[in-house]
Coordinates of C-alpha atoms and ligand atoms in Angstrom, one line a residue:
M1 CA 17.7 -20.5 3.1
K2 CA 16.1 -17.0 3.2
L3 CA 12.7 -16.5 1.7
R4 CA 14.1 -14.0 -0.7
T5 CA 16.8 -16.4 -1.9
K6 CA 14.3 -19.2 -2.3
F7 CA 11.9 -17.0 -4.2
S8 CA 14.4 -15.6 -6.6
L9 CA 16.0 -19.0 -7.1
F10 CA 12.6 -20.5 -7.9
S11 CA 11.5 -17.8 -10.3
S12 CA 14.9 -17.7 -12.0
I13 CA 14.7 -21.5 -12.6
L14 CA 11.2 -21.0 -13.9
V15 CA 12.4 -18.3 -16.3
I16 CA 15.3 -20.5 -17.4
I17 CA 12.9 -23.5 -18.1
I18 CA 10.5 -21.3 -20.0
I19 CA 13.1 -19.7 -22.1
A20 CA 14.9 -23.0 -22.8
G21 CA 11.5 -24.6 -23.7
V22 CA 10.5 -21.7 -26.0
S23 CA 14.0 -21.8 -27.7
I24 CA 13.9 -25.5 -28.4
F25 CA 10.4 -25.2 -29.8
L26 CA 11.4 -22.3 -32.0
F27 CA 14.5 -24.2 -33.2
I28 CA 12.6 -27.4 -34.1
A29 CA 9.9 -25.4 -35.8
E30 CA 12.5 -23.4 -37.8
K31 CA 14.2 -26.7 -38.9
R32 CA 10.9 -28.3 -40.1
L33 CA 10.0 -25.1 -42.0
L34 CA 13.4 -25.0 -43.7
I35 CA 13.2 -28.7 -44.8
K36 CA 9.6 -28.1 -46.0
E37 CA 10.7 -25.0 -48.0
M38 CA 13.6 -27.0 -49.5
K39 CA 11.3 -29.7 -50.7
E40 CA 8.8 -27.3 -52.1
K41 CA 11.6 -25.5 -54.0
Q42 CA 12.8 -28.9 -55.4
I43 CA 9.3 -29.7 -56.6
T44 CA 8.9 -26.2 -58.1
M45 CA 12.2 -26.7 -60.0
I46 CA 11.2 -30.1 -61.3
R47 CA 7.8 -28.9 -62.4
G48 CA 9.4 -25.9 -64.1
F49 CA 11.9 -28.2 -65.9
A50 CA 9.1 -30.6 -67.0
Q51 CA 7.1 -27.6 -68.3
V52 CA 10.0 -26.2 -70.3
S53 CA 10.8 -29.6 -71.7
R54 CA 7.2 -30.1 -72.8
E55 CA 7.2 -26.7 -74.6
S56 CA 10.5 -27.3 -76.3
L57 CA 9.5 -30.8 -77.3
I58 CA 6.4 -29.4 -78.9
S59 CA 8.2 -26.6 -80.7
K60 CA 11.3 -28.9 -81.2
D61 CA 13.5 -26.2 -79.8
Q62 CA 16.5 -28.2 -78.6
I63 CA 18.7 -25.2 -78.1
S64 CA 16.6 -23.4 -75.5
L65 CA 16.1 -26.7 -73.7
L66 CA 19.9 -27.2 -73.4
N67 CA 20.2 -23.6 -72.2
Y68 CA 17.6 -24.2 -69.6
V69 CA 19.3 -27.4 -68.5
S70 CA 22.6 -25.8 -68.0
S71 CA 21.1 -22.8 -66.2
L72 CA 19.4 -25.2 -63.8
K73 CA 22.7 -26.9 -63.1
K74 CA 23.9 -23.5 -61.7
E75 CA 21.3 -23.6 -58.9
R76 CA 22.8 -24.5 -55.5
G77 CA 22.6 -28.1 -54.7
V78 CA 21.8 -29.3 -58.2
V79 CA 24.2 -32.1 -59.3
Y80 CA 22.6 -33.0 -62.6
T81 CA 19.6 -32.4 -64.9
V82 CA 18.4 -35.0 -67.4
L83 CA 15.6 -35.3 -69.9
V84 CA 15.0 -38.9 -71.0
D85 CA 12.8 -39.6 -74.1
D86 CA 10.2 -42.3 -74.4
Q87 CA 12.9 -44.7 -75.7
K88 CA 15.0 -44.3 -72.5
N89 CA 17.5 -42.2 -74.5
I90 CA 19.0 -39.1 -72.9
T91 CA 18.0 -36.1 -75.0
A92 CA 19.3 -33.4 -72.7
H93 CA 21.8 -33.6 -69.9
S94 CA 23.8 -31.0 -67.9
D95 CA 26.8 -33.2 -68.7
L96 CA 27.0 -32.9 -72.5
A97 CA 29.0 -36.2 -72.7
M98 CA 26.0 -38.1 -71.6
L99 CA 23.8 -37.0 -74.5
G100 CA 22.4 -39.8 -76.6
S101 CA 23.3 -42.6 -74.3
E102 CA 20.6 -45.0 -73.0
V103 CA 19.4 -45.1 -69.4
T104 CA 20.2 -48.5 -67.8
D105 CA 20.8 -47.8 -64.1
D106 CA 18.2 -48.7 -61.5
V107 CA 17.3 -45.2 -60.4
G108 CA 16.9 -44.2 -64.1
I109 CA 14.7 -47.1 -64.9
K110 CA 12.4 -46.5 -61.9
A111 CA 12.2 -42.8 -62.7
F112 CA 11.3 -43.7 -66.3
E113 CA 8.5 -46.0 -65.2
A114 CA 7.0 -43.9 -62.5
Q115 CA 3.6 -42.4 -63.3
D116 CA 3.9 -39.3 -61.1
L117 CA 6.5 -37.3 -59.1
L118 CA 9.1 -39.8 -57.7
V119 CA 11.9 -38.9 -55.3
Q120 CA 14.7 -41.5 -54.9
H121 CA 17.7 -41.3 -52.6
F122 CA 20.9 -43.0 -53.6
K123 CA 24.7 -42.6 -53.4
D124 CA 26.6 -41.7 -56.6
K125 CA 29.9 -43.2 -57.5
D126 CA 31.7 -40.4 -55.6
G127 CA 29.8 -41.5 -52.5
Q128 CA 27.7 -38.3 -52.6
E129 CA 24.1 -38.7 -51.4
I130 CA 21.7 -37.6 -54.1
A131 CA 17.9 -37.0 -54.0
D132 CA 16.8 -37.8 -57.6
T133 CA 13.5 -36.0 -58.4
A134 CA 11.6 -37.2 -61.4
L135 CA 8.4 -36.1 -63.2
P136 CA 6.9 -37.5 -66.5
V137 CA 6.4 -35.0 -69.4
I138 CA 3.0 -35.6 -70.9
I139 CA 2.1 -34.4 -74.4
G140 CA -1.3 -35.2 -75.9
G141 CA -2.2 -37.6 -73.0
K142 CA 0.9 -39.7 -73.6
R143 CA 4.3 -39.8 -71.8
A144 CA 6.7 -38.1 -74.1
A145 CA 9.7 -37.9 -71.8
T146 CA 10.9 -38.0 -68.1
A147 CA 12.5 -34.9 -66.5
R148 CA 14.9 -35.6 -63.6
I149 CA 17.0 -33.3 -61.3
G150 CA 19.6 -34.7 -58.9
F151 CA 20.0 -32.7 -55.8
S152 CA 23.0 -33.1 -53.5
Q153 CA 21.7 -34.0 -50.1
D154 CA 25.0 -32.9 -48.5
V155 CA 24.8 -29.4 -50.0
L156 CA 21.2 -29.1 -48.9
N157 CA 22.1 -30.3 -45.4
A158 CA 24.9 -27.8 -45.3
I159 CA 22.5 -25.0 -46.3
I160 CA 20.0 -26.1 -43.6
K161 CA 22.8 -26.3 -41.1
K162 CA 24.1 -22.9 -41.8
T163 CA 20.7 -21.3 -41.6
L164 CA 19.9 -23.2 -38.4
D165 CA 23.3 -22.1 -37.0
N166 CA 22.3 -18.5 -37.6
T167 CA 18.9 -19.1 -36.1
R168 CA 20.5 -20.7 -33.1
N169 CA 22.8 -17.8 -32.5
R170 CA 20.0 -15.4 -32.7
I171 CA 17.9 -17.4 -30.3
F172 CA 20.8 -17.6 -27.9
G173 CA 21.3 -13.9 -28.0
V174 CA 17.6 -13.1 -27.4
A175 CA 17.3 -15.8 -24.7
G176 CA 20.4 -14.5 -22.9
V177 CA 19.0 -11.0 -22.7
A178 CA 15.6 -12.4 -21.7
L179 CA 17.2 -14.5 -19.0
L180 CA 19.1 -11.6 -17.6
L181 CA 16.0 -9.5 -17.5
G182 CA 14.0 -12.4 -16.1
I183 CA 16.5 -13.0 -13.3
F184 CA 16.8 -9.4 -12.5
G185 CA 13.0 -9.1 -12.5
S186 CA 12.5 -12.0 -10.3
F187 CA 15.1 -10.6 -7.9
I188 CA 13.2 -7.3 -7.7
L189 CA 9.9 -9.1 -7.3
A190 CA 11.4 -11.2 -4.5
Q191 CA 12.6 -8.0 -2.8
V192 CA 9.2 -6.4 -3.2
M193 CA 7.4 -9.5 -1.8
T194 CA 9.7 -10.2 1.1
G195 CA 10.2 -6.6 2.2
P196 CA 6.9 -6.4 4.0
I197 CA 7.3 -9.9 5.4
K198 CA 10.7 -8.9 6.9
Q199 CA 9.1 -5.8 8.3
M200 CA 6.3 -7.9 9.9
T201 CA 8.8 -10.4 11.4
E202 CA 10.7 -7.5 13.0
G203 CA 7.5 -6.0 14.2
A204 CA 6.2 -9.3 15.6
K205 CA 9.6 -9.7 17.4
L206 CA 9.3 -6.3 19.0
I207 CA 5.7 -7.1 20.1
G208 CA 6.9 -10.4 21.5
Q209 CA 9.5 -8.5 23.5
G210 CA 6.6 -6.6 25.1
K211 CA 7.0 -3.4 23.0
L212 CA 3.3 -3.2 22.5
D213 CA 3.5 0.4 21.0
T214 CA 5.0 -1.1 17.9
V215 CA 3.2 -0.2 14.7
I216 CA 4.0 -2.2 11.6
D217 CA 4.0 0.1 8.6
V218 CA 3.0 -2.1 5.7
K219 CA 0.6 -0.3 3.3
S220 CA 0.2 -2.7 0.5
K221 CA -3.4 -3.6 -0.3
D222 CA -3.0 -7.4 -0.4
E223 CA -2.8 -10.3 2.0
L224 CA 0.4 -9.0 3.5
G225 CA -1.2 -5.7 4.2
D226 CA -4.1 -7.5 5.8
L227 CA -1.7 -9.5 8.0
A228 CA 0.1 -6.4 9.1
E229 CA -3.1 -4.8 10.0
D230 CA -4.1 -7.8 12.0
L231 CA -0.8 -7.8 13.8
N232 CA -1.2 -4.1 14.7
L233 CA -4.7 -4.9 15.9
M234 CA -3.4 -7.7 18.0
A235 CA -0.7 -5.5 19.5
N236 CA -3.3 -2.9 20.3
Q237 CA -5.5 -5.4 22.1
L238 CA -2.6 -6.8 24.0
K239 CA -1.7 -3.3 25.0
E240 CA -5.2 -2.8 26.3
L241 CA -5.2 -6.1 28.2
D242 CA -1.8 -5.2 29.6
Q243 CA -3.1 -1.9 30.7
M244 CA -6.2 -3.5 32.3
K245 CA -3.9 -6.0 34.2
S246 CA -1.6 -3.3 35.4
D247 CA -4.6 -1.2 36.5
F248 CA -6.1 -4.2 38.3
V249 CA -2.8 -5.1 40.1
S250 CA -2.3 -1.5 41.0
S251 CA -5.7 -1.0 42.5
V252 CA -5.7 -4.3 44.4
T253 CA -2.2 -3.6 45.8
H254 CA -3.3 -0.1 46.8
E255 CA -6.2 -1.6 48.7
L256 CA -4.0 -4.1 50.4
R257 CA -1.3 -1.7 51.5
S258 CA -3.1 0.3 54.2
P259 CA -4.5 -2.8 56.0
M260 CA -1.1 -4.5 55.8
T261 CA 0.6 -1.4 57.3
S262 CA -2.0 -1.3 60.1
I263 CA -1.6 -5.0 60.8
G264 CA 2.2 -4.6 61.0
M265 CA 2.0 -1.6 63.2
N266 CA -0.4 -3.2 65.6
L267 CA 1.7 -6.4 65.8
D268 CA 4.7 -4.1 66.6
L269 CA 2.7 -2.6 69.5
F270 CA 1.8 -6.1 70.8
L271 CA 5.5 -7.1 70.6
E272 CA 6.6 -4.0 72.4
G273 CA 4.2 -5.0 75.3
A274 CA 1.9 -2.1 74.8
F275 CA -1.1 -4.4 75.5
G276 CA 0.4 -6.2 78.4
K277 CA 3.2 -8.6 78.9
L278 CA 3.4 -11.6 76.5
N279 CA 4.5 -15.1 77.4
E280 CA 7.2 -16.6 75.2
E281 CA 4.9 -18.6 73.0
Q282 CA 2.7 -15.6 72.4
H283 CA 5.8 -13.5 71.6
N284 CA 7.2 -16.0 69.2
T285 CA 3.9 -16.4 67.3
L286 CA 3.4 -12.7 67.0
K287 CA 6.9 -12.3 65.8
V288 CA 6.3 -14.8 63.0
M289 CA 3.1 -13.0 62.1
R290 CA 5.0 -9.6 62.1
D291 CA 7.7 -11.0 59.8
N292 CA 5.1 -12.4 57.4
A293 CA 3.2 -9.1 57.4
S294 CA 6.3 -7.1 56.6
R295 CA 7.3 -9.5 53.8
L296 CA 3.8 -9.2 52.4
G297 CA 4.2 -5.4 52.7
R298 CA 7.4 -5.5 50.8
F299 CA 5.9 -7.6 48.1
I300 CA 3.0 -5.2 47.8
N301 CA 5.4 -2.3 47.5
D302 CA 7.4 -4.1 44.8
L303 CA 4.2 -4.7 42.8
L304 CA 3.2 -1.1 43.2
D305 CA 6.7 0.0 42.0
V306 CA 6.5 -2.4 39.0
A307 CA 3.1 -1.1 38.0
K308 CA 4.3 2.5 38.3
L309 CA 7.4 1.7 36.2
E310 CA 5.4 0.0 33.6
R311 CA 3.1 2.9 33.2
G312 CA 6.1 5.2 33.0
K313 CA 4.8 7.0 36.1
M314 CA 7.9 6.5 38.3
E315 CA 9.7 9.7 38.7
I316 CA 13.0 10.4 40.3
N317 CA 14.2 13.6 42.0
P318 CA 18.0 13.6 41.5
A319 CA 20.1 16.1 43.4
P320 CA 23.9 16.5 43.8
M321 CA 25.2 14.7 46.9
D322 CA 27.9 12.6 48.4
V323 CA 27.8 9.0 47.5
N324 CA 28.4 7.7 51.0
P325 CA 24.9 8.0 52.5
A326 CA 23.2 6.3 49.6
I327 CA 25.6 3.4 49.3
A328 CA 27.3 3.0 52.7
G329 CA 24.0 3.7 54.5
P330 CA 22.1 0.7 53.4
A331 CA 25.2 -1.4 53.5
E332 CA 25.8 -0.6 57.2
L333 CA 22.1 -1.6 57.8
A334 CA 22.6 -4.9 56.0
K335 CA 25.5 -5.8 58.2
V336 CA 23.2 -7.0 61.0
Q337 CA 21.5 -9.4 58.7
A338 CA 24.8 -10.5 57.1
N339 CA 26.4 -11.1 60.4
S340 CA 23.5 -13.3 61.6
K341 CA 24.5 -15.6 58.7
N342 CA 28.2 -15.3 59.5
I343 CA 28.8 -13.4 56.3
D344 CA 31.5 -10.7 56.3
L345 CA 30.3 -7.5 54.7
V346 CA 33.0 -5.1 53.5
I347 CA 32.5 -1.6 52.3
E348 CA 35.2 -0.1 50.0
I349 CA 34.5 3.6 49.1
P350 CA 37.7 5.5 48.3
E351 CA 38.3 8.9 49.8
G352 CA 37.4 11.9 47.7
V353 CA 35.1 10.3 45.1
P354 CA 33.2 13.0 43.3
Q355 CA 29.6 13.9 44.1
V356 CA 26.8 12.2 42.3
N357 CA 23.5 13.4 40.9
I358 CA 21.0 10.8 42.2
D359 CA 17.7 10.3 43.9
S360 CA 19.1 9.0 47.2
D361 CA 16.0 7.0 48.3
R362 CA 15.9 5.2 45.0
I363 CA 19.6 4.4 44.9
Q364 CA 19.3 3.1 48.5
Q365 CA 16.5 0.9 47.3
V366 CA 18.8 -0.4 44.6
V367 CA 21.7 -1.2 47.0
T368 CA 19.3 -2.7 49.6
N369 CA 17.8 -5.0 46.9
L370 CA 21.3 -6.1 45.6
L371 CA 22.5 -6.7 49.2
S372 CA 19.4 -8.7 50.2
N373 CA 20.0 -10.9 47.1
A374 CA 23.7 -11.2 47.9
I375 CA 22.9 -12.3 51.5
K376 CA 20.1 -14.6 50.4
F377 CA 22.2 -16.4 47.8
T378 CA 25.5 -16.6 49.8
P379 CA 26.0 -19.5 52.2
E380 CA 27.3 -19.0 55.8
K381 CA 30.9 -17.8 56.2
G382 CA 30.8 -16.0 52.9
K383 CA 31.9 -12.6 52.0
I384 CA 30.1 -9.6 50.4
T385 CA 31.9 -6.5 49.1
V386 CA 30.3 -3.2 48.3
K387 CA 32.7 -1.1 46.2
V388 CA 32.6 2.3 44.5
Q389 CA 35.0 3.0 41.6
D390 CA 35.7 6.2 39.8
N391 CA 36.7 4.7 36.4
D392 CA 34.7 6.8 33.9
E393 CA 34.4 10.4 33.0
K394 CA 30.7 10.8 33.6
F395 CA 29.7 7.9 35.9
L396 CA 30.8 6.2 39.1
Q397 CA 30.6 2.5 39.2
V398 CA 29.1 0.7 42.2
S399 CA 29.6 -3.1 42.6
V400 CA 28.0 -5.6 45.0
C401 CA 30.0 -8.8 44.9
D402 CA 29.4 -12.0 46.8
T403 CA 31.0 -15.4 47.2
G404 CA 27.6 -17.2 46.8
M405 CA 26.1 -19.8 44.5
G406 CA 26.4 -17.8 41.3
I407 CA 24.2 -17.5 38.2
P408 CA 24.5 -19.8 35.1
K409 CA 25.7 -18.0 32.0
D410 CA 22.6 -18.6 30.0
Q411 CA 20.4 -16.9 32.7
I412 CA 22.5 -14.0 33.6
N413 CA 20.6 -11.5 31.5
K414 CA 17.2 -13.1 32.3
V415 CA 17.3 -12.4 36.0
F416 CA 16.6 -8.7 35.2
E417 CA 13.2 -9.6 33.9
K418 CA 10.3 -9.6 36.2
F419 CA 9.3 -12.9 37.9
E420 CA 12.5 -14.5 36.6
Q421 CA 14.4 -16.6 39.1
V422 CA 17.3 -19.0 38.4
K423 CA 16.0 -22.5 38.0
G424 CA 16.7 -24.6 41.1
A425 CA 18.0 -21.6 43.1
R426 CA 14.8 -21.4 45.2
K427 CA 15.4 -24.8 46.7
Q428 CA 18.8 -23.9 48.0
V429 CA 17.5 -20.8 49.8
K430 CA 16.5 -21.0 53.4
G431 CA 13.7 -18.7 54.5
P432 CA 11.6 -16.4 52.2
K433 CA 12.0 -17.3 48.5
G434 CA 11.3 -14.0 46.9
T435 CA 9.2 -13.2 43.9
G436 CA 11.6 -12.3 41.2
L437 CA 10.6 -8.6 41.1
G438 CA 13.7 -7.1 42.8
L439 CA 16.1 -7.0 39.9
A440 CA 13.5 -5.8 37.5
I441 CA 12.9 -2.8 39.7
V442 CA 16.6 -2.3 40.3
K443 CA 17.3 -2.2 36.6
A444 CA 14.5 0.2 35.9
L445 CA 15.6 2.5 38.7
V446 CA 19.3 2.5 37.5
E447 CA 18.1 3.3 33.9
L448 CA 15.9 6.1 35.2
H449 CA 19.2 7.6 36.4
K450 CA 20.6 7.0 32.8
G451 CA 23.0 4.4 34.3
K452 CA 23.6 0.8 33.3
I453 CA 23.5 -2.4 35.2
W454 CA 25.1 -5.8 34.5
A455 CA 26.1 -8.9 36.2
E456 CA 29.2 -11.1 36.2
S457 CA 29.0 -14.5 37.7
E458 CA 30.6 -17.9 38.0
V459 CA 28.5 -20.8 39.3
G460 CA 29.7 -21.9 42.8
K461 CA 32.2 -19.0 43.0
G462 CA 30.1 -15.9 43.3
T463 CA 28.4 -13.0 41.6
C464 CA 29.1 -9.3 41.0
F465 CA 26.3 -6.8 40.2
H466 CA 27.7 -3.6 38.8
F467 CA 25.8 -0.4 38.1
T468 CA 26.6 3.1 37.2
I469 CA 25.3 6.4 38.6
P470 CA 25.9 9.9 37.1
K471 CA 28.4 12.2 38.6
A472 CA 27.1 15.6 39.6
Ligands
ADP1 N1 23.7 -12.4 44.2 C1 23.0 -13.4 43.6 N2 23.6 -14.6 43.5 C2 23.0 -15.6 42.8 N3 21.8 -15.5 42.2 C3 21.2 -14.3 42.2 C4 21.8 -13.2 42.9 N4 21.0 -12.1 42.8 C5 19.9 -12.5 42.0 N5 20.0 -13.8 41.7 C6 19.1 -14.7 40.9 O1 18.2 -13.8 40.2 C7 16.9 -14.0 40.6 C8 16.1 -12.8 40.5 O2 16.4 -11.9 41.6 P1 15.3 -10.9 42.1 O3 14.8 -10.2 40.9 O4 15.9 -10.0 43.1 O5 14.2 -11.8 42.6 P2 14.1 -12.6 44.0 O6 15.2 -12.1 44.9 O7 12.8 -12.2 44.5 O8 14.2 -14.0 43.7 C9 16.9 -14.7 41.9 O9 15.8 -15.5 42.1 C10 18.2 -15.5 41.8 O10 17.9 -16.7 41.2
MG2 MG1 15.7 -10.1 45.3

């Protein structure tokens, strides 16, 4: 899972949990508040009723008491209102038919005997749940009557439910909007956070590929910014080290080149008999020395070329010319070496191919390198073909194909990197093993000509290296 996805998922879940928590809390708090308000209202009503009853008992005003009783009955949730005198007789009732009768039911007796506010829950004969609220009416320190109001619990519950439904809908609405904003916000935040990380990953990848000039452009003034700065610093130091290494290799190889050349030339003179006739043993030993010296000389030249290429100091001098000398020339020279291994070397250059715009020496170096590989990695009695094809508007394609050991698919692009050799291939080669610099130089030289190089290969069947050179 991507960091950005993880981050937005995590913060979205967090937002959902917070909003759900807050909503539940609000809902419960609202419910408690409602119930409390209801109870307070009931108490206020019963106190008001007791007060009015007291006043009308004192002033013996039966009419206004009855009026008050029936007005109370109109309040929502009120099922009945009763005033019972000190003889348990009903002196006022919202149901006029009850007037004058004596209280005998359980709830009525308990209410009559209670010294203070008493709330009793019971079910009436219709099965309706009632909260009976009773309060004594005291006149001159003595209980003169008992005021009672019956509230319907079902009606009260319905009122609470309706209010809570409204509250819930409102909370859902607000929570929905908050959720959308929260998720959107966390997505944006994730983007902002992971943007620089992505930039750094890409930068680090480039640095890893050896592109040490990479500068990671993260400007934020936080840990990510610091990390980017450190990565840039690291790349810079790597670049300096790389430069030092290249300079060192280049100066050492320069120092080695002249003595090597001199050793080679003198050995040649010896072998030509310039210092007297050699016996066979002397001749053979000197020949081995000369071969080693020239191999070392080639390695030194390769190292110098690589150093030059890496510093961007390699220059080519392209000029319009026929393709033949640059391609067929080195191929003809390689025939001797190929024939000594019983390898058939065929050159196929069609008549009338257009001229090319190349640095002849450098393209000859490319062909020589590819041919020396082909000869090295092809067993006896194999075949090597050097071919030129005119299959593009701007480029000619040159191919060097062999019937040798081939290159495994997973390594076919790696062989163009310096010091890379196919694993296990060295063991199968007789004679000098090479150093893995050849193809790196070849690739760079082809690319300096704006051409491309690629390989096709099948293990055990053979390999083709193709490259393109620009037409004049
Ligand atoms: N024609 C070929 N057939 C098979 N393998 C090859 C061929 N050319 C190159 N290779 C593989 O690519 C590697 C790199 O080649 P190169 O850069 O010329 O280095 P070197 O020849 O010094 O080993 C070789 O070591 C070999 O494993
Ligand atoms: Mg080679």
